[in-house]
Coordinates of C-alpha atoms in Angstrom, one line a residue:
X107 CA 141.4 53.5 131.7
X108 CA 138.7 53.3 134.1
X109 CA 135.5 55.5 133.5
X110 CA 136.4 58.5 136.0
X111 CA 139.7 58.9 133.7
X112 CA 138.1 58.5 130.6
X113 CA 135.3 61.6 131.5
X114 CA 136.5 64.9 130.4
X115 CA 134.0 67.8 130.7
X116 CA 134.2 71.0 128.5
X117 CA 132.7 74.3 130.3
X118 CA 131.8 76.6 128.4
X119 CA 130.7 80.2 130.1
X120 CA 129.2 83.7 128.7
X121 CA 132.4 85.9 128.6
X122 CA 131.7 87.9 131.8
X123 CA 133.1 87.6 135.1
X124 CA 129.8 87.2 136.9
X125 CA 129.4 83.5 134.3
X126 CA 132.7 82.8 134.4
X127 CA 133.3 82.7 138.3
X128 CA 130.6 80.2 139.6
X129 CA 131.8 77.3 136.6
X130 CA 135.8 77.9 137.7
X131 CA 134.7 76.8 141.1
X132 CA 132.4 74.0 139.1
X133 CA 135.7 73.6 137.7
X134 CA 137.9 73.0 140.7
X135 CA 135.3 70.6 142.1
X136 CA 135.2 68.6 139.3
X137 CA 138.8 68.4 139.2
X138 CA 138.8 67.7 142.7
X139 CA 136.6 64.1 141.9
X140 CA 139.6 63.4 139.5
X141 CA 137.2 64.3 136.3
X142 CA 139.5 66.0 133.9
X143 CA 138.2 69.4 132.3
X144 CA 139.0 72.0 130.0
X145 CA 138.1 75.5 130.6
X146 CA 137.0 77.6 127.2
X147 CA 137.7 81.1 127.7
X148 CA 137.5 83.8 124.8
X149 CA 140.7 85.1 124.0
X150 CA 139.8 88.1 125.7
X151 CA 139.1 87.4 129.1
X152 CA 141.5 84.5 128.8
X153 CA 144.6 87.0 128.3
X154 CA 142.8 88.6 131.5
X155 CA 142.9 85.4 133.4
X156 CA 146.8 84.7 132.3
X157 CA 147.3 84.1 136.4
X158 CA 145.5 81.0 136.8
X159 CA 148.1 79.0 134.4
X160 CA 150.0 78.5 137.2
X161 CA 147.4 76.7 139.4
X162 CA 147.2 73.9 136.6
X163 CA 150.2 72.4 139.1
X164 CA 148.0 72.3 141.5
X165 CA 144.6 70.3 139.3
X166 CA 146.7 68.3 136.7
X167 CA 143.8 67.3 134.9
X168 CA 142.5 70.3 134.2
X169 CA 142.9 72.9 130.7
X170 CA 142.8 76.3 129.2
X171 CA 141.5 77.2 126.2
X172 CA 140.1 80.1 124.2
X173 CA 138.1 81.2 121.8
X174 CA 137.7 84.5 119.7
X175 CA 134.8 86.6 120.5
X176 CA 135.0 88.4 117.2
X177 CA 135.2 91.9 118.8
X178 CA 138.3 94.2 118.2
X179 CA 140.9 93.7 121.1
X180 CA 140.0 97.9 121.9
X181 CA 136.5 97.2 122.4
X182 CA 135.1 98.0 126.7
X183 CA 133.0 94.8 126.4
X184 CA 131.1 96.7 128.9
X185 CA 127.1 95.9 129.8
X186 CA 125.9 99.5 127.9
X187 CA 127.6 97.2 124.8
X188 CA 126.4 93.7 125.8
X189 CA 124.6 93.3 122.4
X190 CA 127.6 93.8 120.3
X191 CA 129.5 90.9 122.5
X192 CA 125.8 88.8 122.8
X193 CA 125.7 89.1 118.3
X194 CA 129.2 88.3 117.9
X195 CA 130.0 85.5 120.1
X196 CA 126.5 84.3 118.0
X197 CA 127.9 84.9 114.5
X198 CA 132.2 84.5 114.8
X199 CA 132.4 82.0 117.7
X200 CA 129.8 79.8 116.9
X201 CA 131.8 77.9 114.1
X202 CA 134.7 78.6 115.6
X203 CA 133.1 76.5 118.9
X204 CA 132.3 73.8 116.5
X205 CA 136.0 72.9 115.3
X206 CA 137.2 73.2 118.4
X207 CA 135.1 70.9 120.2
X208 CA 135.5 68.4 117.5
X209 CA 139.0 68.5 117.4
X210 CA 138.6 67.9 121.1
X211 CA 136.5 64.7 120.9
X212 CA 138.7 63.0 118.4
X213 CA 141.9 64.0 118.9
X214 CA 142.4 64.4 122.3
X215 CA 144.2 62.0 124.8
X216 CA 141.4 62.3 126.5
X217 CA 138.3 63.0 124.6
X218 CA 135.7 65.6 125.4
X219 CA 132.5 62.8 126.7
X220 CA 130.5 66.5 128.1
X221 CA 129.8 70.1 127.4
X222 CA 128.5 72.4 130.4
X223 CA 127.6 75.3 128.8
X224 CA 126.5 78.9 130.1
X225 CA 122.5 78.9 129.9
X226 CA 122.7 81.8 127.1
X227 CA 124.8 79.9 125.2
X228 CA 122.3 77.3 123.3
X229 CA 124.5 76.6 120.3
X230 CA 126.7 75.4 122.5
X231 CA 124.4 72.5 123.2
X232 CA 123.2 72.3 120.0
X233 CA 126.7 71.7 118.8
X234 CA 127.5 69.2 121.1
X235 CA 124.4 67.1 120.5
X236 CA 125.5 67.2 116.8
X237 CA 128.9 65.9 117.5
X238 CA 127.4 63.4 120.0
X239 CA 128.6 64.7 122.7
X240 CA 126.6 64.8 125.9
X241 CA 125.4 68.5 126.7
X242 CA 124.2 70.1 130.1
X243 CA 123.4 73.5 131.0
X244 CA 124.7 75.9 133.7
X245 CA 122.3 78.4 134.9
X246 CA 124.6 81.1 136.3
X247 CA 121.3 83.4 137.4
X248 CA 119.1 83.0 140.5
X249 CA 116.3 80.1 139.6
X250 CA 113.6 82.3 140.1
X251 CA 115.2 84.7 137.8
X252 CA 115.5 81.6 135.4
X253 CA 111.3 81.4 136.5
X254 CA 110.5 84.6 135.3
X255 CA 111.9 84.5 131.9
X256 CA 110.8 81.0 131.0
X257 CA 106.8 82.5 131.5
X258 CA 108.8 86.0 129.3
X259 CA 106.3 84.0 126.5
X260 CA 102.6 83.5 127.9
X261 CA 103.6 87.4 129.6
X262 CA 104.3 88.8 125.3
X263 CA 100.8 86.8 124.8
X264 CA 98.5 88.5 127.0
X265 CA 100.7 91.7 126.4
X266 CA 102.2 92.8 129.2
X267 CA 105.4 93.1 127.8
X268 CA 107.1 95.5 127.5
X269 CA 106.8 97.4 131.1
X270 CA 107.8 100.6 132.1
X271 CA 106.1 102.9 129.1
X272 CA 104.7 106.3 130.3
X273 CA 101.6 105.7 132.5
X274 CA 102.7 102.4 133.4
X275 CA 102.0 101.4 137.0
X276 CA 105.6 99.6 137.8
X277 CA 103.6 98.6 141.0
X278 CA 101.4 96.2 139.6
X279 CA 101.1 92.7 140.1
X280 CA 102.3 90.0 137.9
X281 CA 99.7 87.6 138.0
X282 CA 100.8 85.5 134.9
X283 CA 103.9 83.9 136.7
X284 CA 102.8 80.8 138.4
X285 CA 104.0 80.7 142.2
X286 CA 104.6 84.4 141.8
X287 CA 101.5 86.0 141.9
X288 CA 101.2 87.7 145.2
X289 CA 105.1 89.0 145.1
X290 CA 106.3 90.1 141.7
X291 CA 105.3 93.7 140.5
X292 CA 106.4 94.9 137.1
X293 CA 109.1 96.4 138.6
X294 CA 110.6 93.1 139.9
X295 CA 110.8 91.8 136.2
X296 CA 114.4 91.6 134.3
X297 CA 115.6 94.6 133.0
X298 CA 114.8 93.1 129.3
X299 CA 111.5 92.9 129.8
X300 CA 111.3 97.4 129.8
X301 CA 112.8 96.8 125.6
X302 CA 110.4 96.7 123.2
X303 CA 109.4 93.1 122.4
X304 CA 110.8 93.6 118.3
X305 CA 114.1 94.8 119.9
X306 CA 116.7 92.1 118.7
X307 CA 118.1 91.7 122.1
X308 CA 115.3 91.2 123.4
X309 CA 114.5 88.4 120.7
X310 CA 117.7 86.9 121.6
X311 CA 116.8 86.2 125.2
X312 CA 113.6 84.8 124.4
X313 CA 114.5 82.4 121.8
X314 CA 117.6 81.5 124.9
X315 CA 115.1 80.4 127.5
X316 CA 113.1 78.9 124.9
X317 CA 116.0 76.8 123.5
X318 CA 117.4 75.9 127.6
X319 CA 114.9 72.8 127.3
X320 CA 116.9 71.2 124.9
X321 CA 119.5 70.3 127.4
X322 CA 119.6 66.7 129.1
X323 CA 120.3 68.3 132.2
X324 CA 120.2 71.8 134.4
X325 CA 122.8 73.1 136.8
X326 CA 122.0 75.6 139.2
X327 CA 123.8 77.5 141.5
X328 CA 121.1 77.2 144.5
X329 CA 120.0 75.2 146.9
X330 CA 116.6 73.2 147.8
X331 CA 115.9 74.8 150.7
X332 CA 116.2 78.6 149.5
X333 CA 114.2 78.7 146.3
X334 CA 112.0 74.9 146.7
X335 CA 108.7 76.7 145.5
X336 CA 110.1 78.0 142.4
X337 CA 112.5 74.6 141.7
X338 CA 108.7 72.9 142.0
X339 CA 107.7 74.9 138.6
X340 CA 110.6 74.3 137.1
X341 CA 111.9 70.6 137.5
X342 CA 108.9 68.9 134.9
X343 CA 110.9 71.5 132.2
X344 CA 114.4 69.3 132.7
X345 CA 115.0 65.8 132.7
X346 CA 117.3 66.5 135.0
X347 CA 118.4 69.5 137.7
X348 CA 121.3 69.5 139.7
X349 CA 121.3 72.1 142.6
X350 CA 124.6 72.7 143.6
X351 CA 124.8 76.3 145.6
X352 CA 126.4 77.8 146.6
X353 CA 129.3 77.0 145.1
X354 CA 131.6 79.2 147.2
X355 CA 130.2 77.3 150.3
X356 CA 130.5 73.7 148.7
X357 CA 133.9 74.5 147.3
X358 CA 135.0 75.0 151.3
X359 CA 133.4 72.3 152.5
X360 CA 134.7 69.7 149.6
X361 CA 138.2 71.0 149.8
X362 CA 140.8 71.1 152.2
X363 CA 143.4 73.0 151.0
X364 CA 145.5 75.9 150.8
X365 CA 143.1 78.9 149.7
X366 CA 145.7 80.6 147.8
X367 CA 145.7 77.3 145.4
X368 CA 142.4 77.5 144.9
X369 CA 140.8 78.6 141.6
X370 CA 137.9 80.3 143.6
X371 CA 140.9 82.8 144.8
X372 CA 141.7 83.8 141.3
X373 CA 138.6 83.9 139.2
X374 CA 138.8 87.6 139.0
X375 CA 139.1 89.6 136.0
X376 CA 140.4 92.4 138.1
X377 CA 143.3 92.4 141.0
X378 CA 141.7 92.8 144.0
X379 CA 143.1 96.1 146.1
X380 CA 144.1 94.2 149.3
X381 CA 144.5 97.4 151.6
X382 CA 140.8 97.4 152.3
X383 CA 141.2 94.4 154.5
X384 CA 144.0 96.4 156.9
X385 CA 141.6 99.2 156.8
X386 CA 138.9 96.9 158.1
X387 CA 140.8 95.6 160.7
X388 CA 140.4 99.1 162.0
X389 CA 137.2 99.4 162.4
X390 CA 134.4 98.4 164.9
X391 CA 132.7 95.0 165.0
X392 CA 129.2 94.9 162.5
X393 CA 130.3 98.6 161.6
X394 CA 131.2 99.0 158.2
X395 CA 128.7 99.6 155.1
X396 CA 130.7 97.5 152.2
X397 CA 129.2 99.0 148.8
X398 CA 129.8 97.0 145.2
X399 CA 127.7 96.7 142.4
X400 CA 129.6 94.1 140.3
X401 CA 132.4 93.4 137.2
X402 CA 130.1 95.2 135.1
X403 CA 127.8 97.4 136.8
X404 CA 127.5 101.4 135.5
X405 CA 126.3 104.6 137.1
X406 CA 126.1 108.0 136.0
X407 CA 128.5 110.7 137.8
X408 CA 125.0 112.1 139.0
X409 CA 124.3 108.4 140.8
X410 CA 127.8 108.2 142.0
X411 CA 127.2 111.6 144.0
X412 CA 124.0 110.6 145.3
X413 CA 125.7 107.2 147.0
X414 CA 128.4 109.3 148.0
X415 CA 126.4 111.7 149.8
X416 CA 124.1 108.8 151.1
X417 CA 126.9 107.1 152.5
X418 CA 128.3 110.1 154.2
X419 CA 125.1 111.2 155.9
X420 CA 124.5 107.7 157.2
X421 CA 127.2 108.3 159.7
X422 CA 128.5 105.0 158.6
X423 CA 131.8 103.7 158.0
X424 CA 132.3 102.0 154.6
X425 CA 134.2 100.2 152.0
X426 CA 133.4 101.2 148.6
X427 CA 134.5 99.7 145.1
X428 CA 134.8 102.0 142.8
X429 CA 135.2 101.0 139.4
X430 CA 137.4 103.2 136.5
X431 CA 135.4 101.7 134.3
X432 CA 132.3 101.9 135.9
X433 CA 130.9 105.7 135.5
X434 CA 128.9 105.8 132.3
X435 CA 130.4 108.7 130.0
X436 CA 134.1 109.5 132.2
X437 CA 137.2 107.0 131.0
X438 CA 140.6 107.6 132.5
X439 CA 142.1 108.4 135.8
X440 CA 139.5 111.2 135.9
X441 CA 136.5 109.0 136.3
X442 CA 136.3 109.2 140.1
X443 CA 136.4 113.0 141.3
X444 CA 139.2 113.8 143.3
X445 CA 136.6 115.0 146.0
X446 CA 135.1 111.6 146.8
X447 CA 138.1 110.8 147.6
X448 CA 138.8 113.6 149.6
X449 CA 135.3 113.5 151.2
X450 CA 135.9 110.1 152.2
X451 CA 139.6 110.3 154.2
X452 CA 137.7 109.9 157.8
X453 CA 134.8 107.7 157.0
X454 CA 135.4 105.5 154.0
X455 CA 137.5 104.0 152.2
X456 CA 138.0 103.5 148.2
X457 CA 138.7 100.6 145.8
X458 CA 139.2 99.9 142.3
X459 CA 138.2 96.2 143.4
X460 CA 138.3 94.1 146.6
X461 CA 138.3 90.6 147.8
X462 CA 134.5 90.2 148.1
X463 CA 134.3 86.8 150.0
X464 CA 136.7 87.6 152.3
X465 CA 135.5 91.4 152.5
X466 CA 132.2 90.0 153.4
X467 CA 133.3 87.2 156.0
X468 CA 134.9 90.2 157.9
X469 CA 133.9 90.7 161.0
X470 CA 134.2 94.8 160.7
X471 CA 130.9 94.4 158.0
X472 CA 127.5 94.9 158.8
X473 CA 125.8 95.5 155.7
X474 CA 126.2 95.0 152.1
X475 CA 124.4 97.6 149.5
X476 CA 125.0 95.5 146.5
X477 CA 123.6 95.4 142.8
X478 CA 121.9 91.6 143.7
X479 CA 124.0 90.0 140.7
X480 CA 123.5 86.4 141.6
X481 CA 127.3 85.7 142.7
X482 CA 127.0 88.3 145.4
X483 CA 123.7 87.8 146.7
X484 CA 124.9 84.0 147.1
X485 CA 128.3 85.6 148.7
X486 CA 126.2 87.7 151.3
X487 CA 124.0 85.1 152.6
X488 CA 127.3 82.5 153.1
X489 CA 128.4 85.3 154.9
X490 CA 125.3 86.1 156.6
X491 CA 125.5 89.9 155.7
X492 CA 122.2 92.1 155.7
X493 CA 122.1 93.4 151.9
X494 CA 120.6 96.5 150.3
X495 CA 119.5 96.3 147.2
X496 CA 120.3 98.7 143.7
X497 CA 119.9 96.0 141.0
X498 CA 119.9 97.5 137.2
X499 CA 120.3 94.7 135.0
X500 CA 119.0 90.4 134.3
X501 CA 118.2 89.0 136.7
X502 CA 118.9 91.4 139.4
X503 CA 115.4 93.1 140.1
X504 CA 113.7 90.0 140.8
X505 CA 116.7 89.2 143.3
X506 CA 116.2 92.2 145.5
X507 CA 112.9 91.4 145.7
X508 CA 113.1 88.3 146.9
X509 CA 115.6 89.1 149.7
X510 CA 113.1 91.9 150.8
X511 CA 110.5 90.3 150.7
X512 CA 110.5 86.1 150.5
X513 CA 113.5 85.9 152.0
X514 CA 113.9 89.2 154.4
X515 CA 117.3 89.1 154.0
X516 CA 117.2 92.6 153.1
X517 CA 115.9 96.0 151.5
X518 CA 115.0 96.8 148.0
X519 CA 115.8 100.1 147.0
X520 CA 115.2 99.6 142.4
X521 CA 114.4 102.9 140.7
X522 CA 115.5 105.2 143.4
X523 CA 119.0 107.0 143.5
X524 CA 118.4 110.4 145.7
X525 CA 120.9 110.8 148.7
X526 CA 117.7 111.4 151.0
X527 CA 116.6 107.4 150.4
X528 CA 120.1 106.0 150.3
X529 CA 120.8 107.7 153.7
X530 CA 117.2 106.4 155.2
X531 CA 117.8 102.9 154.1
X532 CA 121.4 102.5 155.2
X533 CA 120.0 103.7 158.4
X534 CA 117.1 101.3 158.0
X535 CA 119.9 98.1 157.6
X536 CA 122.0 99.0 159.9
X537 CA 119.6 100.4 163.0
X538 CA 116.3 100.2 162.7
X539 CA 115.4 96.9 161.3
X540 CA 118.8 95.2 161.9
X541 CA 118.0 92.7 163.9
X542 CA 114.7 91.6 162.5
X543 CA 116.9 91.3 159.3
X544 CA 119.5 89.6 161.1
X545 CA 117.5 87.2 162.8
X546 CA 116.3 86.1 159.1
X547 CA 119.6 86.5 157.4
X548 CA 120.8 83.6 160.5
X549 CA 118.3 81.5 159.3
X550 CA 118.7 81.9 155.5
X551 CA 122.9 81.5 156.1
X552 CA 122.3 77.7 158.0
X553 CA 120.3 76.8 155.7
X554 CA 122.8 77.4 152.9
X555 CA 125.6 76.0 155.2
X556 CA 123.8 72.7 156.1
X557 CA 123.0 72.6 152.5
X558 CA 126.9 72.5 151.1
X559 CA 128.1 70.1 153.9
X560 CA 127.5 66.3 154.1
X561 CA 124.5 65.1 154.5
X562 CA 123.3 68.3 152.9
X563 CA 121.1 68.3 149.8
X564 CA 123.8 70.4 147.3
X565 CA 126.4 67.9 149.0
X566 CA 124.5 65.3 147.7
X567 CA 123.8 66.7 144.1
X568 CA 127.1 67.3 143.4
X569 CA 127.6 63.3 143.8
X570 CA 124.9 62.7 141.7
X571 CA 126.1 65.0 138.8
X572 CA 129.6 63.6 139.4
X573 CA 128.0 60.2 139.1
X574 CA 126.0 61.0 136.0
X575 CA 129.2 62.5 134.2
X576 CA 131.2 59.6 134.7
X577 CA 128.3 57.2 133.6
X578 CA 128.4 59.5 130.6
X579 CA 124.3 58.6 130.9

């Protein structure tokens, strides 16, 4: 066998559907250079993902497989319970990991020659590199979210962790984060930096990014031309980076086939409601406000009023996923009050979950008020939608500030959730400063698009890591 047939690459992501989504489309590029790969799931989200067994017709080289979590099969898995699932993928399928992968490297056909693991998932790596099996890291967060918690160290030395104590001014600069001096406020930084420092999640993340040096190589989901300061800090931490984003723009410009083969068109952990897209055939051109803050996203029933009311005294039409399982407190079909949905009839229109790529490419959208997970933010600037910006948790704060104010793609609107505000700043998006957003946003998308098409720098990474894989270097 030559080397490309003899390289088989184990991914590896955090069990959550904004980790898992970017490496299945690593996954179906991959497979697409004739590398074959498995695909390790936990059990859980792999009985979710039961669809995409099917599509291994369509990539013979590539495998499922899954792993316990070690949480009971009734647990929500749910971000107000991400420690429980962060401690237990630790502690039960950590040796679990380690059988498996050895199994895979020995008595495979073909045998495991790479791990890509999720960038919280260090024992991963460490595993591999026991076994003798080359590791690399996938960063599924922004890089300068990856930026920010590499420096979460010198930041608990000069104590300024944690933020957001009575008295503290969220306003103030962050002058301890090299590059970032004259944009990040203590607002801006990840969520985990408002726990106390002893708190044992927030040990966890710090010993994470601490332990992400130890992998022979970085893959990010970004591109050169969107984040090249930042990159500049961190590329003398990695012997190698790979920048390979966005993914969902490389994957169309690498692959010419039928979307409804591709992995990319599955990766959900929910079924997407397609009626929203009829609806939004309806509706005027740049018109529509399409709301969705993520797989895992919460708000109280208090919050979810306040949107609602926003939304409806914008005097804008929109599209808004609504999640059962995504109102802190309410479980069950009465989650979401009948009212919103009877408030909404002649304005907007409700989902459980929708097609977000394609929700986004419509032509009906104007504006996208979005929680700034990194998936999406990369989703609205391939689709060149203006974004406003309600991030709650990771990485998400320092993303809405960088699309409001390094990018100007956008408007941040962290720690606010009155009606008032949400109204003004839908207005703002979709009036007032649309086309000084816009203009940016154009620029911002190109960029992105010349990035994931030959000639184009993520074009050209992807070789390379393709190239490196099969060198098994």
């Amino acid at each position: 066998m030559d080397q490309q047939q003899q390289a088989h690459i184990l991914l590896f992501p955090f069990p959550a559907l904004g980790h898992i989504k970017p490496l299945l489309s690593l996954a179906e590029l991959l497979c697409h250079a004739g590398l074959h790969v498995t695909f390790l799931n936990t059990d859980h989200n792999h009985r979710c993902l039961t669809h995409l067994q099917p599509l291994s017709t369509h990539f013979p080289t590539l495998r499922f497989e899954s792993i316990s979590d070690g949480l009971p099969t009734d647990h929500p898995r749910n971000v107000q319970l991400v420690g429980d699932l962060i401690f237990s993928v630790k502690s039960v399928t950590k040796p679990r990991f380690r059988d498996l992968l050895a199994d895979l490297s020995t008595k495979s056909e073909h045998p495991v020659t790479c791990v890509i693991a999720d960038g919280i998932m260090s024992f991963a790596i460490d595993i591999a590199k026991e076994l003798g099996v080359r590791a690399m890291t996938f960063w599924a967060f922004s890089p300068c979210g990856l930026w920010s918690f590499l420096c979460m160290p010198k930041l608990i030395e000069e104590g300024q962790l944690p933020v957001g104590g009575e008295g503290d001014d969220m306003d103030q600069m962050v002058r301890s984060v090299p590059g970032m001096e004259s944009i990040l406020r203590r607002r801006d930084l990840p969520d985990i930096c408002r726990q106390q420092v002893d708190d044992p999640l927030f040990q966890f993340f710090v010993e994470e990014f601490k332990a992400i040096t130890r992998t022979s190589a970085l893959i990010l989901n970004s591109f050169d031309q969107l984040e090249a300061l930042t990159l500049s800090h961190i590329d003398p931490l990695f012997s190698r980076i790979y920048t390979i984003g966005p993914l969902t723009a490389l994957l169309t410009s690498r692959i010419a086939h039928d979307v409804s083969r591709s992995l990319s068109s599955f990766n959900n952990l929910c079924e997407a409601d397609r009626s929203c897209m009829t609806w939004l055939d309806s509706q005027p051109l740049r018109s529509v406000v399409y709301v969705s803050f993520g797989s895992t996203g919460m708000m109280t029933r208090g919050q979810l009023f306040e949107f609602w009311h926003g939304l409806i005294n914008s005097g804008k039409p929109f599209l808004w996923v609504v999640r059962q399982d995504g109102i802190a407190g309410v479980e069950g079909e009465h989650a979401i009050p009948e009212e919103l949905h009877e408030g909404t009839k002649d304005r907007g229109f409700l989902v459980d979950w929708a097609p977000q790529e394609e929700v986004l490419a419509h032509q009906a959208v104007g504006g996208f008020l979005t929680h700034n997970g990194w998936n999406s933010t990369l989703e609205g600037i391939v689709a060149g939608v203006p974004m406003l910006c309600w991030p709650t948790i990771a990485d998400q704060h320092i993303n809405s500030r960088w699309v409001s104010e390094v990018w100007r793609i956008g408007l941040d609107m962290k720690d606010t959730c009155d009606r008032s505000t949400i109204e003004m700043m839908i207005r703002a998006m979709m009036e007032e400063r649309r086309e000084e957003i816009t203009k940016s946003m154009d620029r911002i998308a190109k960029l992105a698009y010349d990035s994931a098409n030959q000639g184009g720098s993520s074009y050209h990474n992807l070789d390379k890591l393709i190239e490196d894989i099969k060198k098994k270097v």
